[in-house]
Short mmCIF file of N, CA and C in Angstrom, two decimals:
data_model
loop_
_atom_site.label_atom_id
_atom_site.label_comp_id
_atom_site.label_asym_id
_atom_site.label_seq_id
_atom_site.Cartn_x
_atom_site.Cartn_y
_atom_site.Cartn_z
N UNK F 1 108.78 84.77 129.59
CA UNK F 1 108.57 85.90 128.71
C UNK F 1 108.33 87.14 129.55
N UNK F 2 108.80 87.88 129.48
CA UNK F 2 108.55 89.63 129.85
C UNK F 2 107.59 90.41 128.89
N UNK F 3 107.10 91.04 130.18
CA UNK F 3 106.01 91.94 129.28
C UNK F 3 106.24 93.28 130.03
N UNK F 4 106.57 94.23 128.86
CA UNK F 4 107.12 95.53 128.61
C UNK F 4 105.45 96.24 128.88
N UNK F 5 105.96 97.73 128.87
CA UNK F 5 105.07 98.47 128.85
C UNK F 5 104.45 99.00 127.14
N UNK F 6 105.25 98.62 126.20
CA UNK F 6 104.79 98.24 124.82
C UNK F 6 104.03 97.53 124.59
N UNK F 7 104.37 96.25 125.24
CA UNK F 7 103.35 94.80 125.08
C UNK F 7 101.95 95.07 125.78
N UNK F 8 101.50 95.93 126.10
CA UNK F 8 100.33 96.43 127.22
C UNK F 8 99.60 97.47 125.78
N UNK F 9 98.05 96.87 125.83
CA UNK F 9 97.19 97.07 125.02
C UNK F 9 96.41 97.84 126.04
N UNK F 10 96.06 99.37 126.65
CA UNK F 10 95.78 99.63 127.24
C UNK F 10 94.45 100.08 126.93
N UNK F 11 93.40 100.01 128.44
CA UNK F 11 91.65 100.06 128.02
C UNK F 11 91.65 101.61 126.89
N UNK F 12 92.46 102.58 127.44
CA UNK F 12 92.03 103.76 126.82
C UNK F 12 92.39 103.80 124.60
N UNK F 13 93.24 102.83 124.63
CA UNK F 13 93.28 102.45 123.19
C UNK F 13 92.37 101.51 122.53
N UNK F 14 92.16 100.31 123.47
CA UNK F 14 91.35 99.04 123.13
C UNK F 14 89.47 100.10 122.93
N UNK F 15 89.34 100.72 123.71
CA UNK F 15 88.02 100.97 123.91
C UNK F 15 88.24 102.55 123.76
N UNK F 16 88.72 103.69 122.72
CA UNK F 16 88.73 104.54 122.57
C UNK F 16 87.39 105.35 122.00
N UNK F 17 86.69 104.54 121.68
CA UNK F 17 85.07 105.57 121.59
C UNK F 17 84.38 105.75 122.69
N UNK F 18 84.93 105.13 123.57
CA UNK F 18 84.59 105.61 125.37
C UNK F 18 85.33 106.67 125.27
N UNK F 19 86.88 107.14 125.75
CA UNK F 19 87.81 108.25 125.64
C UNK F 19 87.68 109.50 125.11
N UNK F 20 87.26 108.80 123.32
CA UNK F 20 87.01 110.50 122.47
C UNK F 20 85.93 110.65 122.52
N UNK F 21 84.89 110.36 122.90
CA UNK F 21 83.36 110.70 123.10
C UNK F 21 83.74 112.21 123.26
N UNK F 22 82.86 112.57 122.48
CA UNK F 22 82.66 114.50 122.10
C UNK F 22 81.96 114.67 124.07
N UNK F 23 81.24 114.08 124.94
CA UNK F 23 80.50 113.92 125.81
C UNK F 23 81.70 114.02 127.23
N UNK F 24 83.00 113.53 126.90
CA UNK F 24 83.97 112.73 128.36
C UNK F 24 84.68 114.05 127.80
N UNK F 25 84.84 114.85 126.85
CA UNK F 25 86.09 116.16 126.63
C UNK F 25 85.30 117.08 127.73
N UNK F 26 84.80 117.63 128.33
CA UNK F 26 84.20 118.50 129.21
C UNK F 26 82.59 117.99 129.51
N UNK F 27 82.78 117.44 130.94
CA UNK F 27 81.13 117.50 131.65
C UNK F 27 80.24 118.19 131.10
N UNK F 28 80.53 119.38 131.08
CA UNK F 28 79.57 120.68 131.26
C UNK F 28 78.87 120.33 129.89
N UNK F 29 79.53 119.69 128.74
CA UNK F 29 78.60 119.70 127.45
C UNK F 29 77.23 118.94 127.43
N UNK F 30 76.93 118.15 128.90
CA UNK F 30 75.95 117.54 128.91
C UNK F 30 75.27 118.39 129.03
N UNK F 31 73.86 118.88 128.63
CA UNK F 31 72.61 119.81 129.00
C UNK F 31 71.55 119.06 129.12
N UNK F 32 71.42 118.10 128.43
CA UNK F 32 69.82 117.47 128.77
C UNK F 32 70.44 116.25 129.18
N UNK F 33 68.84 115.78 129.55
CA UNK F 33 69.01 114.48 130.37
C UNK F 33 69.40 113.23 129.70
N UNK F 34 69.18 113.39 128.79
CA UNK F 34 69.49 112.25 127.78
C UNK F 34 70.82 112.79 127.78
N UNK F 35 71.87 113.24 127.42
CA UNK F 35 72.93 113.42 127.07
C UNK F 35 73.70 113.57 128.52
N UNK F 36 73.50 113.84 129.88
CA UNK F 36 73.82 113.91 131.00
C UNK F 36 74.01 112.14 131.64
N UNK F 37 72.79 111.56 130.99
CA UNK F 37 72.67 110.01 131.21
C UNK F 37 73.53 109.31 130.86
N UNK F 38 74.17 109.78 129.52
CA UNK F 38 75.25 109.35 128.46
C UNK F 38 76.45 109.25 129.02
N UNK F 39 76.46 110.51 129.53
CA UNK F 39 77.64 111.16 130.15
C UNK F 39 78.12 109.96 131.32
N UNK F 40 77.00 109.81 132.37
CA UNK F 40 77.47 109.44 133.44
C UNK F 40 77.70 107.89 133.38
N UNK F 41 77.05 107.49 132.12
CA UNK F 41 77.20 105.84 131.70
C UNK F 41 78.58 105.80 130.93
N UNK F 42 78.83 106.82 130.03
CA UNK F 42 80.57 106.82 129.32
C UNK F 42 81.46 106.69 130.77
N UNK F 43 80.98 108.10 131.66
CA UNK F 43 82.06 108.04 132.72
C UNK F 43 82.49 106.88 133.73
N UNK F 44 81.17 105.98 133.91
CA UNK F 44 81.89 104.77 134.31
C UNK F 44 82.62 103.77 133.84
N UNK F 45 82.06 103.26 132.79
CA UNK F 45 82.85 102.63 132.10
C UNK F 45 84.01 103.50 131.88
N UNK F 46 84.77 104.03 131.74
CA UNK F 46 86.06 104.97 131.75
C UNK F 46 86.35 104.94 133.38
N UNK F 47 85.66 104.78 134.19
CA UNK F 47 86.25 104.70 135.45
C UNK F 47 86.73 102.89 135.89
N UNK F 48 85.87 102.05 135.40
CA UNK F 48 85.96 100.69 135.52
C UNK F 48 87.33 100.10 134.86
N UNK F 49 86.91 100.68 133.04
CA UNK F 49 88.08 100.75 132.70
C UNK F 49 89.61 101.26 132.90
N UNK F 50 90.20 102.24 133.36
CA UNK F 50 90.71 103.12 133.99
C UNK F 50 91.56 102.42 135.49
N UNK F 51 90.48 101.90 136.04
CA UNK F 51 90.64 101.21 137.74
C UNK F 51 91.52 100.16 137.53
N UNK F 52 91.18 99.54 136.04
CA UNK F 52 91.60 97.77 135.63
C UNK F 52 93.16 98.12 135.06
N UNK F 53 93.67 99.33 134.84
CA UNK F 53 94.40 99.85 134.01
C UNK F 53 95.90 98.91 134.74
N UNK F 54 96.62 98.53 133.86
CA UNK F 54 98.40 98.75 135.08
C UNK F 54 98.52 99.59 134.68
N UNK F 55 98.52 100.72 133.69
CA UNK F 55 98.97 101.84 134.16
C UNK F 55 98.64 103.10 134.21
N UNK F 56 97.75 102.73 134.96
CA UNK F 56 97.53 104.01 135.66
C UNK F 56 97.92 105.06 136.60
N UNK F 57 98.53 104.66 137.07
CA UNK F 57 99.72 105.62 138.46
C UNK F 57 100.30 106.60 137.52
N UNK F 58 101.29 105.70 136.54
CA UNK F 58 102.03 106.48 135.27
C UNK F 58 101.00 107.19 134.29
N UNK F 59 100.08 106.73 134.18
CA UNK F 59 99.12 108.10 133.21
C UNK F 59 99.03 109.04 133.94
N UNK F 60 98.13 108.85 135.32
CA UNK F 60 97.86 109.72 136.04
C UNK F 60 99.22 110.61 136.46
N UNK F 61 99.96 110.28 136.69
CA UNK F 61 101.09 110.98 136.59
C UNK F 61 101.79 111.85 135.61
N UNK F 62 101.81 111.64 134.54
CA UNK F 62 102.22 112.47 133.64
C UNK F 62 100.71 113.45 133.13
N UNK F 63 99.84 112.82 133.34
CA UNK F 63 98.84 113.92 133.27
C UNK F 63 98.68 114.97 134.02
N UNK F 64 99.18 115.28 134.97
CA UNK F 64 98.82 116.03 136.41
C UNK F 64 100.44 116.88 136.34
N UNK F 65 101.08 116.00 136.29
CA UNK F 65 102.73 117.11 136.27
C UNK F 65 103.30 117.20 134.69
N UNK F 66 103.21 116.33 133.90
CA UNK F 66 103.52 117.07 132.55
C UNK F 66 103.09 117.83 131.57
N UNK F 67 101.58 117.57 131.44
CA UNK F 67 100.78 117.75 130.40
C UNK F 67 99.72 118.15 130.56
N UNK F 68 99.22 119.46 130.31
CA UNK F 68 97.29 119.99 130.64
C UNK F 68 96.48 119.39 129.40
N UNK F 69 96.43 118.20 129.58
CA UNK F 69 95.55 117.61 129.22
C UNK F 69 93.85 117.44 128.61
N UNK F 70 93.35 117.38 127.95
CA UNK F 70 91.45 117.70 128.06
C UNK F 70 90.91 115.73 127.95
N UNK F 71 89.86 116.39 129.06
CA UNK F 71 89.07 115.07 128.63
C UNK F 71 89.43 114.38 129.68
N UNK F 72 88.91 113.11 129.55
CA UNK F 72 88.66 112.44 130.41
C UNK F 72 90.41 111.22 130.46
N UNK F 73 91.48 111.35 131.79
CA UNK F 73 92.42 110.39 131.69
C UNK F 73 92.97 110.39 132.46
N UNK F 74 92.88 108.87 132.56
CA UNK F 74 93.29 108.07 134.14
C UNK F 74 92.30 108.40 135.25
N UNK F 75 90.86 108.12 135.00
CA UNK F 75 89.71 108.01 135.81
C UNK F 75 90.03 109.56 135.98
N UNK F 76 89.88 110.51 135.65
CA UNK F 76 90.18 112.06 135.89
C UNK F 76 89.66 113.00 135.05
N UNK F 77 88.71 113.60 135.28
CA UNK F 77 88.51 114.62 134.46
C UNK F 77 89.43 116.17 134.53
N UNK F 78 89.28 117.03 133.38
CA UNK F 78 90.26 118.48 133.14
C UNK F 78 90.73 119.38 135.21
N UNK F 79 89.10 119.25 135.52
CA UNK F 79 88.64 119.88 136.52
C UNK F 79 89.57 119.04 137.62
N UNK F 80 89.10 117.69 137.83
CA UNK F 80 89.80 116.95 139.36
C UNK F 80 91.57 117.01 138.92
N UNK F 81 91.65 116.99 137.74
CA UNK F 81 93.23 117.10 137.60
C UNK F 81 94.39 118.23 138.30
N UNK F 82 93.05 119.15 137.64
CA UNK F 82 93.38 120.92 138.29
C UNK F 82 93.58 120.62 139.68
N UNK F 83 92.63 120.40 140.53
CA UNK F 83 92.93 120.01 141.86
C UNK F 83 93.68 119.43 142.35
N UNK F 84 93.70 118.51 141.92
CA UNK F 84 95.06 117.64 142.26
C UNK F 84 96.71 118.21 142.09
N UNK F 85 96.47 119.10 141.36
CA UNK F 85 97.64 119.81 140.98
C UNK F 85 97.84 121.45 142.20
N UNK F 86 96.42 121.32 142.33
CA UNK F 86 96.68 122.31 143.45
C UNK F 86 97.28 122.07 144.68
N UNK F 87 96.55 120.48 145.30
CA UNK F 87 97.10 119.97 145.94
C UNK F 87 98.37 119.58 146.39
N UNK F 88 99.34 119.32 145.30
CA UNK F 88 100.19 118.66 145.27
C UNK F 88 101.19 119.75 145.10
N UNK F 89 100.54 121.55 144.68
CA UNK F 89 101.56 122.43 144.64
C UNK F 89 102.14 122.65 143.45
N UNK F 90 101.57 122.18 142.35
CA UNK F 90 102.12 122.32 141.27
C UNK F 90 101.55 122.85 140.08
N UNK F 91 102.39 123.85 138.69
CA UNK F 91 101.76 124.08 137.79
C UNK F 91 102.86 123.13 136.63
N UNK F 92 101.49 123.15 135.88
CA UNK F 92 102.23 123.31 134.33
C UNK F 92 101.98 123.84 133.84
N UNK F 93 103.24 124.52 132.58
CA UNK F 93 103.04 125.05 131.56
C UNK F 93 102.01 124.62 130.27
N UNK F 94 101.71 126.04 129.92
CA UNK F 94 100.47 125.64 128.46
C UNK F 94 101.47 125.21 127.73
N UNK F 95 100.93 124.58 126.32
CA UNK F 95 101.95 124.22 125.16
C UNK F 95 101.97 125.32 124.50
N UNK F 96 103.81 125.39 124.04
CA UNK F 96 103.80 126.39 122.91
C UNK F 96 103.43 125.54 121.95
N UNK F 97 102.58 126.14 121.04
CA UNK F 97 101.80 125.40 119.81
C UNK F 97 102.93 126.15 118.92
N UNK F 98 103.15 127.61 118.87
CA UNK F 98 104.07 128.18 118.18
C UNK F 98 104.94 128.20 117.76
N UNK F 99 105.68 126.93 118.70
CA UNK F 99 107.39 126.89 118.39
C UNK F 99 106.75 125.41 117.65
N UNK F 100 106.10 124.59 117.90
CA UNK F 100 106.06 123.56 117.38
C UNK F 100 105.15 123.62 115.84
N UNK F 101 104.91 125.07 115.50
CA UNK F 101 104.14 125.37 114.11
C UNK F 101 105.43 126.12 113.39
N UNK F 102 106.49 126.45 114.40
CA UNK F 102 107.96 127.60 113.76
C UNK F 102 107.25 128.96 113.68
N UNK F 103 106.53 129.58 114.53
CA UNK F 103 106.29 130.72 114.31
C UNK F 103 106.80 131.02 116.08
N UNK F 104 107.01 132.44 115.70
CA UNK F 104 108.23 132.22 117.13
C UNK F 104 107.77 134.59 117.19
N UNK F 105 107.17 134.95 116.51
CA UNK F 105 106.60 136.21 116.33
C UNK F 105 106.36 136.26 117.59
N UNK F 106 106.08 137.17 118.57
CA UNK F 106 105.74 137.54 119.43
C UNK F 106 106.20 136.80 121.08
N UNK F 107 106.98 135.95 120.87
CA UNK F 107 107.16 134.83 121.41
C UNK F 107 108.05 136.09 122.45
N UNK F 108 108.68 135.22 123.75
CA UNK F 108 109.61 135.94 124.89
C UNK F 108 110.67 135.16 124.37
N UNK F 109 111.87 135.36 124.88
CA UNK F 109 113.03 134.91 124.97
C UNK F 109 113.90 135.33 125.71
N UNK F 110 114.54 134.16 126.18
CA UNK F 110 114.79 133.70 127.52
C UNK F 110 116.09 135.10 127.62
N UNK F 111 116.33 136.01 128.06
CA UNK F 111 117.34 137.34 127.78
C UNK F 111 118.94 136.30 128.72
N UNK F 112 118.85 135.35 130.06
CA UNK F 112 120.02 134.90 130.32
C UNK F 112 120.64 133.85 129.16
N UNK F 113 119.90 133.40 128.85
CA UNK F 113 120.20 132.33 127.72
C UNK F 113 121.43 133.43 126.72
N UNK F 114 120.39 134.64 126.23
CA UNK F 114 121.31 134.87 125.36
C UNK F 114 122.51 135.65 126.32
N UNK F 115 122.42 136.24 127.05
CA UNK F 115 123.63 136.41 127.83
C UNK F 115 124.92 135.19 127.68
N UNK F 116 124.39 134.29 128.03
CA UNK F 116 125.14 132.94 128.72
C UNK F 116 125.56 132.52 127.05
N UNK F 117 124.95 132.52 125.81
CA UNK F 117 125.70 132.11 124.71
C UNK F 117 126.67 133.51 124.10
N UNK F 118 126.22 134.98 124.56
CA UNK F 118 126.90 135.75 124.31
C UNK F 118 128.75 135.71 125.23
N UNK F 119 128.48 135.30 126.57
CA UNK F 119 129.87 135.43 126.87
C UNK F 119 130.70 134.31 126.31
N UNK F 120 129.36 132.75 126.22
CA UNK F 120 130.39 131.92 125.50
C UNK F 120 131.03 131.83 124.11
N UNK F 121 130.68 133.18 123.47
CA UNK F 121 131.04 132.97 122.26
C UNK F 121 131.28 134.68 121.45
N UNK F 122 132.39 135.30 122.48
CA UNK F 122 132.33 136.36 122.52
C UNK F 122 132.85 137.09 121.18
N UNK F 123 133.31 136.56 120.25
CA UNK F 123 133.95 136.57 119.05
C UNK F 123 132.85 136.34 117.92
N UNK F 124 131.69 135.57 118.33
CA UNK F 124 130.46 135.13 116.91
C UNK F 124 129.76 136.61 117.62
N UNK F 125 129.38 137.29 115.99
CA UNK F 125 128.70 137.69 115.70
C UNK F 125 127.24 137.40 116.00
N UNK F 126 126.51 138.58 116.62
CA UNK F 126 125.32 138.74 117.16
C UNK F 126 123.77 138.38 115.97
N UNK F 127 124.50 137.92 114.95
CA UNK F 127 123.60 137.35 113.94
C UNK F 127 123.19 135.60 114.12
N UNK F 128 124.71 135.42 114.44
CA UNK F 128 124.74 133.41 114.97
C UNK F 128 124.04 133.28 116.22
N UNK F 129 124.25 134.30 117.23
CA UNK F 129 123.46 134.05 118.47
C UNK F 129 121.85 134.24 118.12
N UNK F 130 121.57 135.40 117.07
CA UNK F 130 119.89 135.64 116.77
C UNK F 130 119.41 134.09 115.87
N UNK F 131 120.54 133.54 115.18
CA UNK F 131 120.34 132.19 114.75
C UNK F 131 119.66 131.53 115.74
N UNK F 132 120.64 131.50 116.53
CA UNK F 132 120.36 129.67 117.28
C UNK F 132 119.45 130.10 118.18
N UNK F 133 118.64 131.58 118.36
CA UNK F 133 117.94 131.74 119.64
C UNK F 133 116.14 131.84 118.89
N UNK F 134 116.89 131.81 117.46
CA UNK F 134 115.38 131.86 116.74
C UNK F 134 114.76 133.49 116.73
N UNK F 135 115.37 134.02 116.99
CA UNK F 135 114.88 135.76 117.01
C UNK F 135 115.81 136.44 116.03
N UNK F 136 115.60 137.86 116.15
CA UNK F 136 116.21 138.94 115.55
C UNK F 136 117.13 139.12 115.94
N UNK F 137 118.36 139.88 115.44
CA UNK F 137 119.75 140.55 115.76
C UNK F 137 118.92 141.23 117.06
N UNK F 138 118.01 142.48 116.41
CA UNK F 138 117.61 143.51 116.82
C UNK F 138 117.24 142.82 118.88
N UNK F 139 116.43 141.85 118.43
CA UNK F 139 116.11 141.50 120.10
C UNK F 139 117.16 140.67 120.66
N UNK F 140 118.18 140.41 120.08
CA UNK F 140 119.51 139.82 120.97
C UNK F 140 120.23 141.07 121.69
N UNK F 141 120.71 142.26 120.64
CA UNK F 141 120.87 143.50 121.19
C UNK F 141 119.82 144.33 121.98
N UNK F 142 118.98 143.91 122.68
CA UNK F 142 117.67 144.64 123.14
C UNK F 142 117.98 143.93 124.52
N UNK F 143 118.19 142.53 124.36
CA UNK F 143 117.82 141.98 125.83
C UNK F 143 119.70 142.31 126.50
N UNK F 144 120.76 142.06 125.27
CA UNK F 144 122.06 142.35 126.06
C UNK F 144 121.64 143.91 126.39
N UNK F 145 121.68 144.81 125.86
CA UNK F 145 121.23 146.24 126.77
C UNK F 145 120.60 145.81 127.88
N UNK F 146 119.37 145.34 128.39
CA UNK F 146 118.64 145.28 129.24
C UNK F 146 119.59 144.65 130.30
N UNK F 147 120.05 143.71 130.01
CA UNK F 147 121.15 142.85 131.11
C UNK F 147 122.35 143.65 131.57
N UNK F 148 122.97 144.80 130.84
CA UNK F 148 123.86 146.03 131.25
C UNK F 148 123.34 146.83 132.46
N UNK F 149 121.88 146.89 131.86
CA UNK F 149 121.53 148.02 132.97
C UNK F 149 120.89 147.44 133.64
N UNK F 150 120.51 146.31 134.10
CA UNK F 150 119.31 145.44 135.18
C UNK F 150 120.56 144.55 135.75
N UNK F 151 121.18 144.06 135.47
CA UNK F 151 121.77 142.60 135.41
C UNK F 151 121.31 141.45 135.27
N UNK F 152 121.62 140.73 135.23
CA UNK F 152 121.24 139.34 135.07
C UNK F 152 120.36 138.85 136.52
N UNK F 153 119.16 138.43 135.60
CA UNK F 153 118.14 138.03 136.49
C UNK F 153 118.19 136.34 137.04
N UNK F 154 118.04 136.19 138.21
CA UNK F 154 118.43 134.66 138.64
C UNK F 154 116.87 133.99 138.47
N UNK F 155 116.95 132.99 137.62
CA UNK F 155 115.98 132.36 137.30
C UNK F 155 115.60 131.25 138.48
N UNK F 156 113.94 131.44 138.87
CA UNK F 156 114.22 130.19 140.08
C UNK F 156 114.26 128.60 139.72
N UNK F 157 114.86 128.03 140.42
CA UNK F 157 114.70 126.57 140.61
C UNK F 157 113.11 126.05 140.25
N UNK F 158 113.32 125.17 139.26
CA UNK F 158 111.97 124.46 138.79
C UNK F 158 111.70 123.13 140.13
N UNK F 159 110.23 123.33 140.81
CA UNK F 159 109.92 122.51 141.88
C UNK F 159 110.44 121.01 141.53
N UNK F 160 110.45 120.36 142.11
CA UNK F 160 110.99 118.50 142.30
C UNK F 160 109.28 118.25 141.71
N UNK F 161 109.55 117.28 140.88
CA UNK F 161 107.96 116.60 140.16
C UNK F 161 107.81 115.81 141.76
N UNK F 162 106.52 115.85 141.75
CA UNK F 162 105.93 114.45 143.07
C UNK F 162 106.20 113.35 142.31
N UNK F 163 105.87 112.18 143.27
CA UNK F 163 106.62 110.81 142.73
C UNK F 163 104.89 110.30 142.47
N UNK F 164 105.08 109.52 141.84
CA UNK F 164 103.27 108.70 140.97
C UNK F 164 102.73 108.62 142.58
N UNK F 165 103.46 107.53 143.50
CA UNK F 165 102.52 107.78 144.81
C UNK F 165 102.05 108.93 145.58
N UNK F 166 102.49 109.84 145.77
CA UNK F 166 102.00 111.31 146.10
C UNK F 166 100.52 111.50 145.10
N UNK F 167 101.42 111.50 143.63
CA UNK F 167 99.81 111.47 142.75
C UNK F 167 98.43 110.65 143.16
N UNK F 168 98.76 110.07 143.37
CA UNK F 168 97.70 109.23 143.31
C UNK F 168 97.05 109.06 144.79
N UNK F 169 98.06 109.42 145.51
CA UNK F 169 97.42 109.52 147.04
C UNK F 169 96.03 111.27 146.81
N UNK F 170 96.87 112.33 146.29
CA UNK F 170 96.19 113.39 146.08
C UNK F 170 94.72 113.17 145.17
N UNK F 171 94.71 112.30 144.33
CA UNK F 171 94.08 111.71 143.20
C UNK F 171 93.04 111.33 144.55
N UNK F 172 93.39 110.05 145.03
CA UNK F 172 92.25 109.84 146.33
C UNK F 172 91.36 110.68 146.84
N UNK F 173 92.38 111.59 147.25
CA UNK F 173 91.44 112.68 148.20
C UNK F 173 90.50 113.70 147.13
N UNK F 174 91.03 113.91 145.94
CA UNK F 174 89.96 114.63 145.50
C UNK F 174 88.88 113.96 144.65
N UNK F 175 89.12 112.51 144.13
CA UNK F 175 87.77 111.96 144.08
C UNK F 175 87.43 111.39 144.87
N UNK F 176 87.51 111.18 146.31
CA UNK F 176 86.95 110.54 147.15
C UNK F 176 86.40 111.56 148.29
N UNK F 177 86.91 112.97 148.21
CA UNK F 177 86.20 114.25 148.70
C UNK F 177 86.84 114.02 149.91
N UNK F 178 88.16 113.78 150.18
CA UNK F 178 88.82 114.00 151.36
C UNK F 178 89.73 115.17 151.39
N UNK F 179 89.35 115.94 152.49
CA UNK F 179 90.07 117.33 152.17
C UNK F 179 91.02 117.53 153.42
N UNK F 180 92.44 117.84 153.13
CA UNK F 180 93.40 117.69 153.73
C UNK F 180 94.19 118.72 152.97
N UNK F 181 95.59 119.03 154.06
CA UNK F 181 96.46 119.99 153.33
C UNK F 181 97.14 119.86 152.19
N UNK F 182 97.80 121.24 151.52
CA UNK F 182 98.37 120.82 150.24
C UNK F 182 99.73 119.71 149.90
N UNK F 183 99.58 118.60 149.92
CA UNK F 183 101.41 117.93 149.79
C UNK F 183 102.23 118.43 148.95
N UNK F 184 103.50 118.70 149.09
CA UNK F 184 104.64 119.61 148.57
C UNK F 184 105.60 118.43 148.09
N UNK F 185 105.92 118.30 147.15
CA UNK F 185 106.63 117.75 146.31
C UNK F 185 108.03 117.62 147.05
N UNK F 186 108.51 116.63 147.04
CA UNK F 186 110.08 116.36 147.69
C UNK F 186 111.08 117.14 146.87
#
């Protein structure tokens, strides 16, 4: 029999009132000692648990390069994640909450994009391109002006993600307080 990464009942589901503890979403909410005590008794067990994990490389991994995350995941709090991400040379993006609520008001848009669907489709009307770009006529004609007189801006190359071992080597050094240079992503 094979066992998938489906078939895996993982500690952070099995034992999730460790996880969402109002206490493991940010340290800092501990103030008294009683609730600091709490804290550091949730955080082990979340570290024990966590350690026992198979997958942990892959949490820790997509936590650190895909997702800004809160709370306590893959033995990691908001803060050591940050670091680790410094380490390793890398940002992520915040979530647009906006595009995923359809409100798109105030939002940027990408001006080569619409370039790049304007030459491919030099015959549709500047209403189908404000369609599919989710904006106004008015800001499709705003950013083609801008691209007349600026030109087209070269967007840079998005960095190479680190591979889970890099993660987790960086992961080492900043909970284990080993301080070494930043590793750069292949």
């Amino acid at each position: 029999m094979t066992v998938t990464a489906t078939d895996i009942v993982t500690p952070c589901v099995q034992y999730a009132n460790v996880y969402l503890h109002p206490l493991m979403e940010e340290s800092e909410s501990a103030n008294t000692q009683a609730s600091r005590r709490e804290y550091a008794m949730l955080r082990s067990q979340g570290d024990k648990l966590c350690g026992s994990c198979p997958l942990l490389a892959e949490c820790l991994t997509n936590a650190v390069t895909q997702h800004d995350v809160a709370g306590f995941v893959a033995g990691t709090t908001s803060k050591q994640r940050r670091e680790i991400r410094v380490r390793l040379g890398i940002t992520v993006d915040d979530d647009d909450f906006d595009t995923y609520a359809g409100v798109n008001s105030g939002r940027q848009f990408d001006r080569n994009e619409i370039y790049r669907l304007r030459q491919a489709n030099p015959t549709e009307p500047l209403s189908a391109i404000a369609a599919r770009m989710g904006c106004s006529v008015s800001t499709v004609k705003r950013h083609l002006r801008r691209i007349e007189r600026e030109g087209i801006q070269e967007q840079p190359k998005p960095a190479a993600k680190p591979t889970p071992d890099q993660v987790m080597a960086a992961a080492r050094e900043v909970l284990h307080g080993t301080p070494v240079a930043p590793v750069r992503a292949a």
